[in-house]
PDB file of N, CA, C and O in Angstrom:
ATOM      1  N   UNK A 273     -26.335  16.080   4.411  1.00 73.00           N
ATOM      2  CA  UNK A 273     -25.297  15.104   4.660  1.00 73.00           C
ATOM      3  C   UNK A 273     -25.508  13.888   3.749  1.00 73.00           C
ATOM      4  O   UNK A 273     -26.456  13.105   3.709  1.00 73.00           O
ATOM      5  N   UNK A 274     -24.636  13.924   3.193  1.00 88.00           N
ATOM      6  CA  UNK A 274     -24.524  12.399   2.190  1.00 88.00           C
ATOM      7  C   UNK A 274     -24.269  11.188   3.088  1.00 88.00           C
ATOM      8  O   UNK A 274     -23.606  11.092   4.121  1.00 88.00           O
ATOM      9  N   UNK A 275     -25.236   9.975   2.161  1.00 94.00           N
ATOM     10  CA  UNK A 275     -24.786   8.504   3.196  1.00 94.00           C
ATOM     11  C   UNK A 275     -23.750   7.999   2.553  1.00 94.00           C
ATOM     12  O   UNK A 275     -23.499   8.460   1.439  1.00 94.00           O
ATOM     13  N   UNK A 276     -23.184   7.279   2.929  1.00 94.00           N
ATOM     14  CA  UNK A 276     -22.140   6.528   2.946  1.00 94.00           C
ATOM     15  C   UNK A 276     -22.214   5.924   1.445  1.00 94.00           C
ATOM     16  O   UNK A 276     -21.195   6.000   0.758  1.00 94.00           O
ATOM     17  N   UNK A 277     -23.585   5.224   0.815  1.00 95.00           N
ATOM     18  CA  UNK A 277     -23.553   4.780  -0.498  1.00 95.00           C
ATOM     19  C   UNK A 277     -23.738   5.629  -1.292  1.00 95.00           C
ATOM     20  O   UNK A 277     -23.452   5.211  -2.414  1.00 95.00           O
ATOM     21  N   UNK A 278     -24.234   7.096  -1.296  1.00 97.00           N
ATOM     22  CA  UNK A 278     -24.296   8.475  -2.145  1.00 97.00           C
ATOM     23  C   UNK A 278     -22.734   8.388  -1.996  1.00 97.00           C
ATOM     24  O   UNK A 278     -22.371   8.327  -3.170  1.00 97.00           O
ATOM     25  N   UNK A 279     -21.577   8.348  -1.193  1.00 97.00           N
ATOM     26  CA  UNK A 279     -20.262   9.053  -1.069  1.00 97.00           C
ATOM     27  C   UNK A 279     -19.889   7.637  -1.897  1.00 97.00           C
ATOM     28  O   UNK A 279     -19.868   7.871  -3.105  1.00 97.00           O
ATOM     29  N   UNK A 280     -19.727   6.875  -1.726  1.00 97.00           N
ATOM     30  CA  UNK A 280     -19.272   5.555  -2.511  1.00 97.00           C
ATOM     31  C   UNK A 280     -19.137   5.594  -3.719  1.00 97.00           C
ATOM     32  O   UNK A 280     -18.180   5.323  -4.445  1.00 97.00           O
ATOM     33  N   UNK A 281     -21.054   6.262  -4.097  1.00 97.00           N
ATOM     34  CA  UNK A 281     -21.253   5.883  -6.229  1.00 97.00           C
ATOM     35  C   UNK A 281     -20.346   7.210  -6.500  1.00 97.00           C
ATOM     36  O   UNK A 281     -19.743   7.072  -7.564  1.00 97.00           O
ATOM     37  N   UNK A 282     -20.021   8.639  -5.768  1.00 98.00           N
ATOM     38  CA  UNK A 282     -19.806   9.603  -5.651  1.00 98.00           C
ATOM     39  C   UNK A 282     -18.044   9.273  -6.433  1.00 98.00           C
ATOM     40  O   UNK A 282     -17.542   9.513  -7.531  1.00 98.00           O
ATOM     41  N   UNK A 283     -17.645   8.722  -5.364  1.00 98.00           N
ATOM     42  CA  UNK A 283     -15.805   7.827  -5.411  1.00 98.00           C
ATOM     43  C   UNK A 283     -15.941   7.021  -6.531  1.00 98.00           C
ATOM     44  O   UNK A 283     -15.204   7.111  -7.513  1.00 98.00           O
ATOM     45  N   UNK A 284     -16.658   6.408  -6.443  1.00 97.00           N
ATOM     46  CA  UNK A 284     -16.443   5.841  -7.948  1.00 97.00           C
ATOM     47  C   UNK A 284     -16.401   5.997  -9.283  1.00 97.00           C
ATOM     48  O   UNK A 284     -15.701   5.712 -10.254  1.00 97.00           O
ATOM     49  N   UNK A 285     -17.304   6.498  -9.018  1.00 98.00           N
ATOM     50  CA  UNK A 285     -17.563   8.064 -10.371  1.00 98.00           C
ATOM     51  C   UNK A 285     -16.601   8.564 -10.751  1.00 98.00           C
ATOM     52  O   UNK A 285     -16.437   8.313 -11.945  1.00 98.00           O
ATOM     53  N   UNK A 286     -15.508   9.438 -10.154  1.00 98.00           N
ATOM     54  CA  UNK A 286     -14.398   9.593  -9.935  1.00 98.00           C
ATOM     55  C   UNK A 286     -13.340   8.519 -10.212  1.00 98.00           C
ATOM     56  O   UNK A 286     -12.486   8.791 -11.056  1.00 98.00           O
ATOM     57  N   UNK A 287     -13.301   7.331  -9.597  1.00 98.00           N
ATOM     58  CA  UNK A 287     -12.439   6.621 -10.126  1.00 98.00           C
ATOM     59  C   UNK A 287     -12.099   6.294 -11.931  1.00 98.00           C
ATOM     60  O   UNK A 287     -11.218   6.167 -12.782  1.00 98.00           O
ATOM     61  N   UNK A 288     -13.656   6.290 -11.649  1.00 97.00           N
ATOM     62  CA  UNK A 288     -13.744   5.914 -13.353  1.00 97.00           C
ATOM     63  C   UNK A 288     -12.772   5.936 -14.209  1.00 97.00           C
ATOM     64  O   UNK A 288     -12.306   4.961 -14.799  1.00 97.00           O
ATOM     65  N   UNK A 289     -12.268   7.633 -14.345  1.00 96.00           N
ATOM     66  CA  UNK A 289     -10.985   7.826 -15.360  1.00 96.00           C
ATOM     67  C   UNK A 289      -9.953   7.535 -14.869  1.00 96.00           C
ATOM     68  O   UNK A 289      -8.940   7.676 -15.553  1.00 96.00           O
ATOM     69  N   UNK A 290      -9.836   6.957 -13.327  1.00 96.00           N
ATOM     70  CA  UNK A 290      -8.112   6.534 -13.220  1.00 96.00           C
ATOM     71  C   UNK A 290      -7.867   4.789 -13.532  1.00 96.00           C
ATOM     72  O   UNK A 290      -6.849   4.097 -13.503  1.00 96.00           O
ATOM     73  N   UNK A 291      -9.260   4.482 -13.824  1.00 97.00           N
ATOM     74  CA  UNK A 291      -9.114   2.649 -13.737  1.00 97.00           C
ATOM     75  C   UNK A 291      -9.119   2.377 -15.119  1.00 97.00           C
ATOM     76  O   UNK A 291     -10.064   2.172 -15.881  1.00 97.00           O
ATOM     77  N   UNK A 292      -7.268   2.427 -15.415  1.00 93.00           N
ATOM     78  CA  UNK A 292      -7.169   2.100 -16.853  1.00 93.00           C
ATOM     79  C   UNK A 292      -7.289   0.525 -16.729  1.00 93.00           C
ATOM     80  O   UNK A 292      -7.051  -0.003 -17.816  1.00 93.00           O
ATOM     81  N   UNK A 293      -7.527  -0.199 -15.927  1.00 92.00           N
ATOM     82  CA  UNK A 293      -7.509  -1.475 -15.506  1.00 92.00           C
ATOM     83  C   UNK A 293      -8.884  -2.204 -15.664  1.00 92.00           C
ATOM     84  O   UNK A 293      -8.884  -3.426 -15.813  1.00 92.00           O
ATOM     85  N   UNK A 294      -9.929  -1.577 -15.638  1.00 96.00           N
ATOM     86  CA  UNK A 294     -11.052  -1.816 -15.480  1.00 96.00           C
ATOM     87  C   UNK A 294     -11.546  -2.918 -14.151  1.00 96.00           C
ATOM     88  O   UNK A 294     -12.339  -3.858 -14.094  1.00 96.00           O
ATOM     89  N   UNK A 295     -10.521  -2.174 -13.046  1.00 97.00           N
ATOM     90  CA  UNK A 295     -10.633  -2.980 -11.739  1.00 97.00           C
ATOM     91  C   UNK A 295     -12.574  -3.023 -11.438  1.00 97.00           C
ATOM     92  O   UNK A 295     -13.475  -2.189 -11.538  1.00 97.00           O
ATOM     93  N   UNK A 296     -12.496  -4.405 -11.062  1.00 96.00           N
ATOM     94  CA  UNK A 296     -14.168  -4.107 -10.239  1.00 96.00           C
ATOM     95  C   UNK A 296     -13.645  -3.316  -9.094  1.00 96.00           C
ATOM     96  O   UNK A 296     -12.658  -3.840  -8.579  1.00 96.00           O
ATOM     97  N   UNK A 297     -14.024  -2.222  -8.563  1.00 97.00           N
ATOM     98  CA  UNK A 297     -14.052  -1.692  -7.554  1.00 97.00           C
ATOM     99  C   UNK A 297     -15.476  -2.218  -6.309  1.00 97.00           C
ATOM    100  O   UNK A 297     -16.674  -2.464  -6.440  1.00 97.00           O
ATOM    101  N   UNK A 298     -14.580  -2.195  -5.242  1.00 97.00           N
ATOM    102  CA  UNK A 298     -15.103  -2.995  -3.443  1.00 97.00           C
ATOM    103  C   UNK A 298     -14.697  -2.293  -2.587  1.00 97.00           C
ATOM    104  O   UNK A 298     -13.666  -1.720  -2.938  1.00 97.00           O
ATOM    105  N   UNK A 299     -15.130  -1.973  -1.265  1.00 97.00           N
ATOM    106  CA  UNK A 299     -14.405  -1.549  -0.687  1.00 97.00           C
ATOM    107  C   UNK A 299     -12.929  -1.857  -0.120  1.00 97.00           C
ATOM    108  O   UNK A 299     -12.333  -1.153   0.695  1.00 97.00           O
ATOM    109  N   UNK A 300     -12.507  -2.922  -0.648  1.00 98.00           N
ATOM    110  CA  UNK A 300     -11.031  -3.494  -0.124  1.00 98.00           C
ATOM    111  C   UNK A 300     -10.281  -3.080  -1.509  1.00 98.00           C
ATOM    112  O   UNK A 300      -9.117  -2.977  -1.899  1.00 98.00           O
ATOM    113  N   UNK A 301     -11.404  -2.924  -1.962  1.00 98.00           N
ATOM    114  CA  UNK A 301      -9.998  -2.171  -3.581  1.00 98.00           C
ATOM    115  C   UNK A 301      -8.409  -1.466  -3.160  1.00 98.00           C
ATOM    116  O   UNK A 301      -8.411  -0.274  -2.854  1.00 98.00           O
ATOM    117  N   UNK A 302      -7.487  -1.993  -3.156  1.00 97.00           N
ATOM    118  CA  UNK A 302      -6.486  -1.010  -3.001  1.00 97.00           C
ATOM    119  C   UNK A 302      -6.064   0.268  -4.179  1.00 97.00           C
ATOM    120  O   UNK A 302      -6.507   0.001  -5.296  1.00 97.00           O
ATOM    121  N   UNK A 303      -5.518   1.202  -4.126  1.00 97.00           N
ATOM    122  CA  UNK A 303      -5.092   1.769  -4.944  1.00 97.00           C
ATOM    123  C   UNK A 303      -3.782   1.239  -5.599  1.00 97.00           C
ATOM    124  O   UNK A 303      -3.544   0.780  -6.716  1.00 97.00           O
ATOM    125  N   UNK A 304      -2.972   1.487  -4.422  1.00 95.00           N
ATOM    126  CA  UNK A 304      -1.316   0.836  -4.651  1.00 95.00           C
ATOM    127  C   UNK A 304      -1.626  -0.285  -5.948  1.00 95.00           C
ATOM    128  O   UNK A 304      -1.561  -0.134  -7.168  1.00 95.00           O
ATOM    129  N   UNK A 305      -2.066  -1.717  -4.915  1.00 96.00           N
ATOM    130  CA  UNK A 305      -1.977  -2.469  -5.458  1.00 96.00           C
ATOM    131  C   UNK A 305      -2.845  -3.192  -6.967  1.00 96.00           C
ATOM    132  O   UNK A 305      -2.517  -3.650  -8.062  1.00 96.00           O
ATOM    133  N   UNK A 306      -4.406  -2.876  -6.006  1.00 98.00           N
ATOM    134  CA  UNK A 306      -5.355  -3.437  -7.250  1.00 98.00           C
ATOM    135  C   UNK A 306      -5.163  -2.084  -8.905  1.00 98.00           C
ATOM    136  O   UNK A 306      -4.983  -2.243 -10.112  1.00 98.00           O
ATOM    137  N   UNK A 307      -5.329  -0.937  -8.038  1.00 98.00           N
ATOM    138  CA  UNK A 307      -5.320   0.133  -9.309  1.00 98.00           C
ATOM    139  C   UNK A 307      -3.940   0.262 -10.209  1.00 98.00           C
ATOM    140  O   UNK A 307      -3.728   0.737 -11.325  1.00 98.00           O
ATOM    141  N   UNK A 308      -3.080  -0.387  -9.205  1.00 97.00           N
ATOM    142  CA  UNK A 308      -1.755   0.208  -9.668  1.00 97.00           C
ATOM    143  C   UNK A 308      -1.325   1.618  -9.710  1.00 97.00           C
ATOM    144  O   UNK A 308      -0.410   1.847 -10.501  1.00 97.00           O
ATOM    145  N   UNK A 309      -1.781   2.603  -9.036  1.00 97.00           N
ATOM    146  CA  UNK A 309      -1.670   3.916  -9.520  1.00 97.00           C
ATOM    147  C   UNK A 309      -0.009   4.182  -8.748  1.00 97.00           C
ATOM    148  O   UNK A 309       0.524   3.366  -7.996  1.00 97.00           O
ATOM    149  N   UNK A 310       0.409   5.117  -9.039  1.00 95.00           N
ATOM    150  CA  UNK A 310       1.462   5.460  -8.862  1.00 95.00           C
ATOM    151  C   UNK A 310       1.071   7.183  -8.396  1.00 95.00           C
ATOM    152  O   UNK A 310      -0.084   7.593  -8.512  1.00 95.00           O
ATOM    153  N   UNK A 311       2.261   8.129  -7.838  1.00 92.00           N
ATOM    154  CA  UNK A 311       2.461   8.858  -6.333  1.00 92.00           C
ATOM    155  C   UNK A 311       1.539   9.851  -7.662  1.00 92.00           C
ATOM    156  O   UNK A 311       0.388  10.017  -7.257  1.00 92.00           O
ATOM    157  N   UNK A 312       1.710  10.397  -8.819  1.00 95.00           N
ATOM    158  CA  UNK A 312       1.064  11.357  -9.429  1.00 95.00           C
ATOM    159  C   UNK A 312      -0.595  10.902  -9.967  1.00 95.00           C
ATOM    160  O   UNK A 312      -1.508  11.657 -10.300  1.00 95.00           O
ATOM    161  N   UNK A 313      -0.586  10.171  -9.938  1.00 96.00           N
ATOM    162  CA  UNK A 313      -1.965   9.940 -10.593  1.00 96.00           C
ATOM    163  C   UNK A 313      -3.088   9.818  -8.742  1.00 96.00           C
ATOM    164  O   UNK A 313      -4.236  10.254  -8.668  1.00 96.00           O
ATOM    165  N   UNK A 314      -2.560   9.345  -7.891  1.00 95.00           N
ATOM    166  CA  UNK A 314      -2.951   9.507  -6.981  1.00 95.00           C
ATOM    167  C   UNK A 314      -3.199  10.992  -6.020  1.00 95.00           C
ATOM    168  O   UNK A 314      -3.997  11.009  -5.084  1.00 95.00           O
ATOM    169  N   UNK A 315      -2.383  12.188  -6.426  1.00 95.00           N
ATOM    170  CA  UNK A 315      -2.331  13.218  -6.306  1.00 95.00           C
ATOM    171  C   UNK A 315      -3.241  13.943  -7.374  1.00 95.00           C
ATOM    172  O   UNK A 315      -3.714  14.982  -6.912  1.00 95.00           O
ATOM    173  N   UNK A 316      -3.506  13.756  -8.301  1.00 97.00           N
ATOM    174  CA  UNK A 316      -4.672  13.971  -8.998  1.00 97.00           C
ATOM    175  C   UNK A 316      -6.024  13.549  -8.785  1.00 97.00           C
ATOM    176  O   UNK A 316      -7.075  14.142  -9.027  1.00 97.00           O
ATOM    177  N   UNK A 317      -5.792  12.324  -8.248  1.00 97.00           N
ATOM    178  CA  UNK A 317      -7.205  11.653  -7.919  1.00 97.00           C
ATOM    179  C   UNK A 317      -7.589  12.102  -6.370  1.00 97.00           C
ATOM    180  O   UNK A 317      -8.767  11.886  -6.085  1.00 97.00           O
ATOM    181  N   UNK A 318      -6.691  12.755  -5.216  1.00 97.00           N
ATOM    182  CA  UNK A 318      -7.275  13.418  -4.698  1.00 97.00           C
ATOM    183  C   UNK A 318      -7.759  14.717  -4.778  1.00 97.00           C
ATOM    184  O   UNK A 318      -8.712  15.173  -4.146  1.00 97.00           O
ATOM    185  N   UNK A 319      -7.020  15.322  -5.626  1.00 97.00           N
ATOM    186  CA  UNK A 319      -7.328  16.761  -5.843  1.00 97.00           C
ATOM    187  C   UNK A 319      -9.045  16.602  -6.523  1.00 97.00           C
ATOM    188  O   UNK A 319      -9.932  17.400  -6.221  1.00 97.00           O
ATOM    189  N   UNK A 320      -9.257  15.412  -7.475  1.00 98.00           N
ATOM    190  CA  UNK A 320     -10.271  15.758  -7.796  1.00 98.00           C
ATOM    191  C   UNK A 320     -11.755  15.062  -6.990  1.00 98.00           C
ATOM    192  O   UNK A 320     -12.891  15.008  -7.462  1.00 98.00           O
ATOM    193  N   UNK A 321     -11.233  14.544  -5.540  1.00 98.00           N
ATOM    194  CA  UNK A 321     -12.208  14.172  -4.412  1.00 98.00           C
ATOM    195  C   UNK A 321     -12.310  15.692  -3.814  1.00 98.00           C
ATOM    196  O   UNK A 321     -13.366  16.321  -3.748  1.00 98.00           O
ATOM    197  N   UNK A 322     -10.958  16.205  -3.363  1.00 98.00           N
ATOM    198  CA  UNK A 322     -11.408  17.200  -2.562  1.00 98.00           C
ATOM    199  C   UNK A 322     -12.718  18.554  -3.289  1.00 98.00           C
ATOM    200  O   UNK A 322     -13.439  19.425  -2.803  1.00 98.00           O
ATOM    201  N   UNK A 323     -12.474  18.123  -4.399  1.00 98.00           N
ATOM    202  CA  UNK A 323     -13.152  19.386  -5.325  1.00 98.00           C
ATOM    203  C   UNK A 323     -14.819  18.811  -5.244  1.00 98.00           C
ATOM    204  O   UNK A 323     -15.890  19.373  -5.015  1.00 98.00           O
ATOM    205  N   UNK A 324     -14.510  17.725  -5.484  1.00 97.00           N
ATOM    206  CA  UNK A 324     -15.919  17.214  -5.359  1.00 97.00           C
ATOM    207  C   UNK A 324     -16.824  17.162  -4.169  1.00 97.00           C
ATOM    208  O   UNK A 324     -18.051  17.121  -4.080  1.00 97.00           O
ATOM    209  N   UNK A 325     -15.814  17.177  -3.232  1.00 97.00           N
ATOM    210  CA  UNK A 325     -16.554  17.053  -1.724  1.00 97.00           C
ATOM    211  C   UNK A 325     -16.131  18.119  -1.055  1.00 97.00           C
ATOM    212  O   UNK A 325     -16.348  18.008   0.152  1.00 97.00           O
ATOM    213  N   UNK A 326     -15.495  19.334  -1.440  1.00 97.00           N
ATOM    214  CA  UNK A 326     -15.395  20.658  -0.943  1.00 97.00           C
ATOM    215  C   UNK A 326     -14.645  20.023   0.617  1.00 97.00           C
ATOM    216  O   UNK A 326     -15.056  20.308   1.741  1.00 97.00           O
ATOM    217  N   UNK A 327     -13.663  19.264   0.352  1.00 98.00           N
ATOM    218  CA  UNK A 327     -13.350  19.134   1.850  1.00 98.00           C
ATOM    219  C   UNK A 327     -12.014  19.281   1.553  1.00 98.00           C
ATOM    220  O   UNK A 327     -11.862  19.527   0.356  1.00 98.00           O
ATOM    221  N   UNK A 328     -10.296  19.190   2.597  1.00 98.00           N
ATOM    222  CA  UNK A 328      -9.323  18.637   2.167  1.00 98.00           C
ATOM    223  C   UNK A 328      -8.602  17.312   2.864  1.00 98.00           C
ATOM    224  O   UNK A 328      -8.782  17.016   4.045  1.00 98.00           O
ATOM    225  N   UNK A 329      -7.950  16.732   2.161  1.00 98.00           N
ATOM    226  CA  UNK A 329      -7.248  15.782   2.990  1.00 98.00           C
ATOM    227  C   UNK A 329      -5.781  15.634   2.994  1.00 98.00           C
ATOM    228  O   UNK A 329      -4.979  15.508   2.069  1.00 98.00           O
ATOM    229  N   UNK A 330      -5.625  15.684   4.388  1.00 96.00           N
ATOM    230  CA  UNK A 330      -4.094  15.981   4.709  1.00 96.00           C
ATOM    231  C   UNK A 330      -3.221  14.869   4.449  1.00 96.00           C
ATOM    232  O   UNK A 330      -3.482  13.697   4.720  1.00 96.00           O
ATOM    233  N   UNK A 331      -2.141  15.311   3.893  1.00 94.00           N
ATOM    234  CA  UNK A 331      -1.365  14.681   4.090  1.00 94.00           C
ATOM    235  C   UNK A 331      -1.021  13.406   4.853  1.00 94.00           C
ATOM    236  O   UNK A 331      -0.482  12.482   4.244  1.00 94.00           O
ATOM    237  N   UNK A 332      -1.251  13.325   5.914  1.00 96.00           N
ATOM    238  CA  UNK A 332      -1.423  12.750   7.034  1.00 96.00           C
ATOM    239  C   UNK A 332      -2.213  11.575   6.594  1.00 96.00           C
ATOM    240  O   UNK A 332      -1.915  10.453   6.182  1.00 96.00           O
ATOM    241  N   UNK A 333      -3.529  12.329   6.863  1.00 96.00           N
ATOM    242  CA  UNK A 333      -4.858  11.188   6.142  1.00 96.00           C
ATOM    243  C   UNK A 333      -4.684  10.191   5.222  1.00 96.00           C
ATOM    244  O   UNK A 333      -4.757   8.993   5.495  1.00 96.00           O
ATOM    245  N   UNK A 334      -4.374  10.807   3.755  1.00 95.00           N
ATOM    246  CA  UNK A 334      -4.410  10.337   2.657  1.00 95.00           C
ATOM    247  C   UNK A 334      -2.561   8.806   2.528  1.00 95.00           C
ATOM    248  O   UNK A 334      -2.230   8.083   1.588  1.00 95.00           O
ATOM    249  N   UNK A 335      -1.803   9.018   4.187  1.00 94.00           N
ATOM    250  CA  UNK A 335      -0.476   7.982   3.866  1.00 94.00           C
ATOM    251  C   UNK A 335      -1.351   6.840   4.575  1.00 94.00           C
ATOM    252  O   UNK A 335      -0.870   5.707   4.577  1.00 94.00           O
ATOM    253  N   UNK A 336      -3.051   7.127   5.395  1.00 96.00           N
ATOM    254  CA  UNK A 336      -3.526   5.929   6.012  1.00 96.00           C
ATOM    255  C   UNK A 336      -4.271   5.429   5.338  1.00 96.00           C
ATOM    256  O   UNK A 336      -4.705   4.389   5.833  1.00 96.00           O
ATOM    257  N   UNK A 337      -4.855   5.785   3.921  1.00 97.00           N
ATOM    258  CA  UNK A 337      -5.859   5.821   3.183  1.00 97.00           C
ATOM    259  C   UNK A 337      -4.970   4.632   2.051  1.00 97.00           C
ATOM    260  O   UNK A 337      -4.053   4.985   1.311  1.00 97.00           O
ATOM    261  N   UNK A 338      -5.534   3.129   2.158  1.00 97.00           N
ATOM    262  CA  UNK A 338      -5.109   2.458   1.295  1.00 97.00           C
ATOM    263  C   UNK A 338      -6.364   1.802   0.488  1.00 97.00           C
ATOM    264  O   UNK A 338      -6.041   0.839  -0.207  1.00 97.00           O
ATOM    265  N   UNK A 339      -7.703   2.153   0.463  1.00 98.00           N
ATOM    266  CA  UNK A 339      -8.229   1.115   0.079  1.00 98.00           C
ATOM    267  C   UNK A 339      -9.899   2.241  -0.048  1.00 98.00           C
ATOM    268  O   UNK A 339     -10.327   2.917   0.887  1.00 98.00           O
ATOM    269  N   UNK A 340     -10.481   2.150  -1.296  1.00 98.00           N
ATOM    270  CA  UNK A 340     -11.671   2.214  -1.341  1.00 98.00           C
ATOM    271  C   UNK A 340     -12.749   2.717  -0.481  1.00 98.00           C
ATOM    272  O   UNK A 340     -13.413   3.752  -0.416  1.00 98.00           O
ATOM    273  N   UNK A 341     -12.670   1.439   0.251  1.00 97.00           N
ATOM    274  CA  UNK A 341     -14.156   2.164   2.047  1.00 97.00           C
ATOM    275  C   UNK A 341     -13.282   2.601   2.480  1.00 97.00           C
ATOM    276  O   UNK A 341     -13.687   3.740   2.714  1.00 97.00           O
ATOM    277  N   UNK A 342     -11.927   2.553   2.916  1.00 98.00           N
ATOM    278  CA  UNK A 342     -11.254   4.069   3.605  1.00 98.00           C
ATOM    279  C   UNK A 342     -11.330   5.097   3.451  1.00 98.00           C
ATOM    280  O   UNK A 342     -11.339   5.949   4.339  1.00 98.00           O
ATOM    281  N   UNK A 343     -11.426   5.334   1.940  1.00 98.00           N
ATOM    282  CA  UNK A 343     -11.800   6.308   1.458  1.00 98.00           C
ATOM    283  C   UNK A 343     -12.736   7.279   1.524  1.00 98.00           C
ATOM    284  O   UNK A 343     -12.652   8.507   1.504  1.00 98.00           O
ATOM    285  N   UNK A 344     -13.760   6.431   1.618  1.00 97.00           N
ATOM    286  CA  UNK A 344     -15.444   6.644   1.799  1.00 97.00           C
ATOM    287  C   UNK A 344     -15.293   6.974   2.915  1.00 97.00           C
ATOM    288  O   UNK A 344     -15.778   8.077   3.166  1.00 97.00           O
ATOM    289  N   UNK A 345     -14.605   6.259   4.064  1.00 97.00           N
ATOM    290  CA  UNK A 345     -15.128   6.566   5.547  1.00 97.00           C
ATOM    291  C   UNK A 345     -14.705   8.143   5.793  1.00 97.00           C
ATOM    292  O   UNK A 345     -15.323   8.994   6.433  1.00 97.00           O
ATOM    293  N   UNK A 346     -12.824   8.322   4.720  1.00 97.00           N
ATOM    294  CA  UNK A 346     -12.531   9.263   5.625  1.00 97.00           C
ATOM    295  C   UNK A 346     -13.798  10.725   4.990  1.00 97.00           C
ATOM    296  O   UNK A 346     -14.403  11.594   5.617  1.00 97.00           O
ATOM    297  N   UNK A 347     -13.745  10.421   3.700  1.00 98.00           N
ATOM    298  CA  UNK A 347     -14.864  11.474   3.107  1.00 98.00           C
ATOM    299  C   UNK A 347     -15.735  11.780   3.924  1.00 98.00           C
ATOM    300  O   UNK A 347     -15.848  12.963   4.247  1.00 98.00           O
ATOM    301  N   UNK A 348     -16.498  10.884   4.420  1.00 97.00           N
ATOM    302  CA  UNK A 348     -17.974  11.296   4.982  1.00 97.00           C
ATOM    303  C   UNK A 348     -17.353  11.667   6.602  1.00 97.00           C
ATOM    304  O   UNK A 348     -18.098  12.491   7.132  1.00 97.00           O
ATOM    305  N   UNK A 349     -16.504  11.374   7.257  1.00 96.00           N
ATOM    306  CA  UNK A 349     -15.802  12.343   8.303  1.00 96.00           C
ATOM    307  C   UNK A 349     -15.365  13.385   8.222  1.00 96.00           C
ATOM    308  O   UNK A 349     -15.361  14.076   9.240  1.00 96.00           O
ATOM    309  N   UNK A 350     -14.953  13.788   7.284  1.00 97.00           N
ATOM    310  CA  UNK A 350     -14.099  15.179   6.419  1.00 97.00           C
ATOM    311  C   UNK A 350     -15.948  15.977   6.377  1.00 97.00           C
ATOM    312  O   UNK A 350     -16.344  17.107   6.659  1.00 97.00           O
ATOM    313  N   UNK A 351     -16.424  15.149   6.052  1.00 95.00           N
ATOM    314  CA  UNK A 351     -17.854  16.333   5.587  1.00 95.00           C
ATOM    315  C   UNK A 351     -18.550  16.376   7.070  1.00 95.00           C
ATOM    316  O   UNK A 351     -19.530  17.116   7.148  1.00 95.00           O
ATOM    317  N   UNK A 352     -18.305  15.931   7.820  1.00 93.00           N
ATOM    318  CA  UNK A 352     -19.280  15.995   9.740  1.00 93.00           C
ATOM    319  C   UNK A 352     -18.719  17.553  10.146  1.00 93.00           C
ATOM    320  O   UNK A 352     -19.292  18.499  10.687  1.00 93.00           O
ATOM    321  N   UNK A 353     -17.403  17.389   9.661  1.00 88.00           N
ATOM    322  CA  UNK A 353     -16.263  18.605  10.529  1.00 88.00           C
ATOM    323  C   UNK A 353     -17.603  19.964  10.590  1.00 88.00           C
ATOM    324  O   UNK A 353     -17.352  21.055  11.100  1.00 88.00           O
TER     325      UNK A 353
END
């Protein structure tokens, strides 16, 4: 089981190639807003969490998921299942 700061550097890592912005990433990072990403680049950037963390996230999940440590939290819940 990964901790919470293994799943974090994990997400970030990942972010890397979507932050044409060179946002500092926090956990209050928004996507929407701080990343700017838009509905396709965000659909990519989960596809390439779920691959990484062998988990999926629904639909559902991902319209409550606005921000960085949300992210993280829902990951490391997705991996308890």
């Amino acid at each position: 089981m990964a901790s919470r700061e293994e799943i974090m550097a994990k997400v970030e890592a990942l972010i890397g190639p979507f932050n044409n912005k060179g946002v500092e990433l926090k956990d209050d990072t928004t996507f929407a807003g701080d990343l700017e990403w838009d509905s396709l680049t965000v659909m990519d950037f989960v596809a390439a969490v779920e691959d990484e963390f062998d988990i999926i996230i629904t639909m559902n999940m991902q319209a409550e998921i606005e921000n960085v440590g949300q992210l993280a939290d829902a990951v490391a819940k997705l991996m308890e299942q």
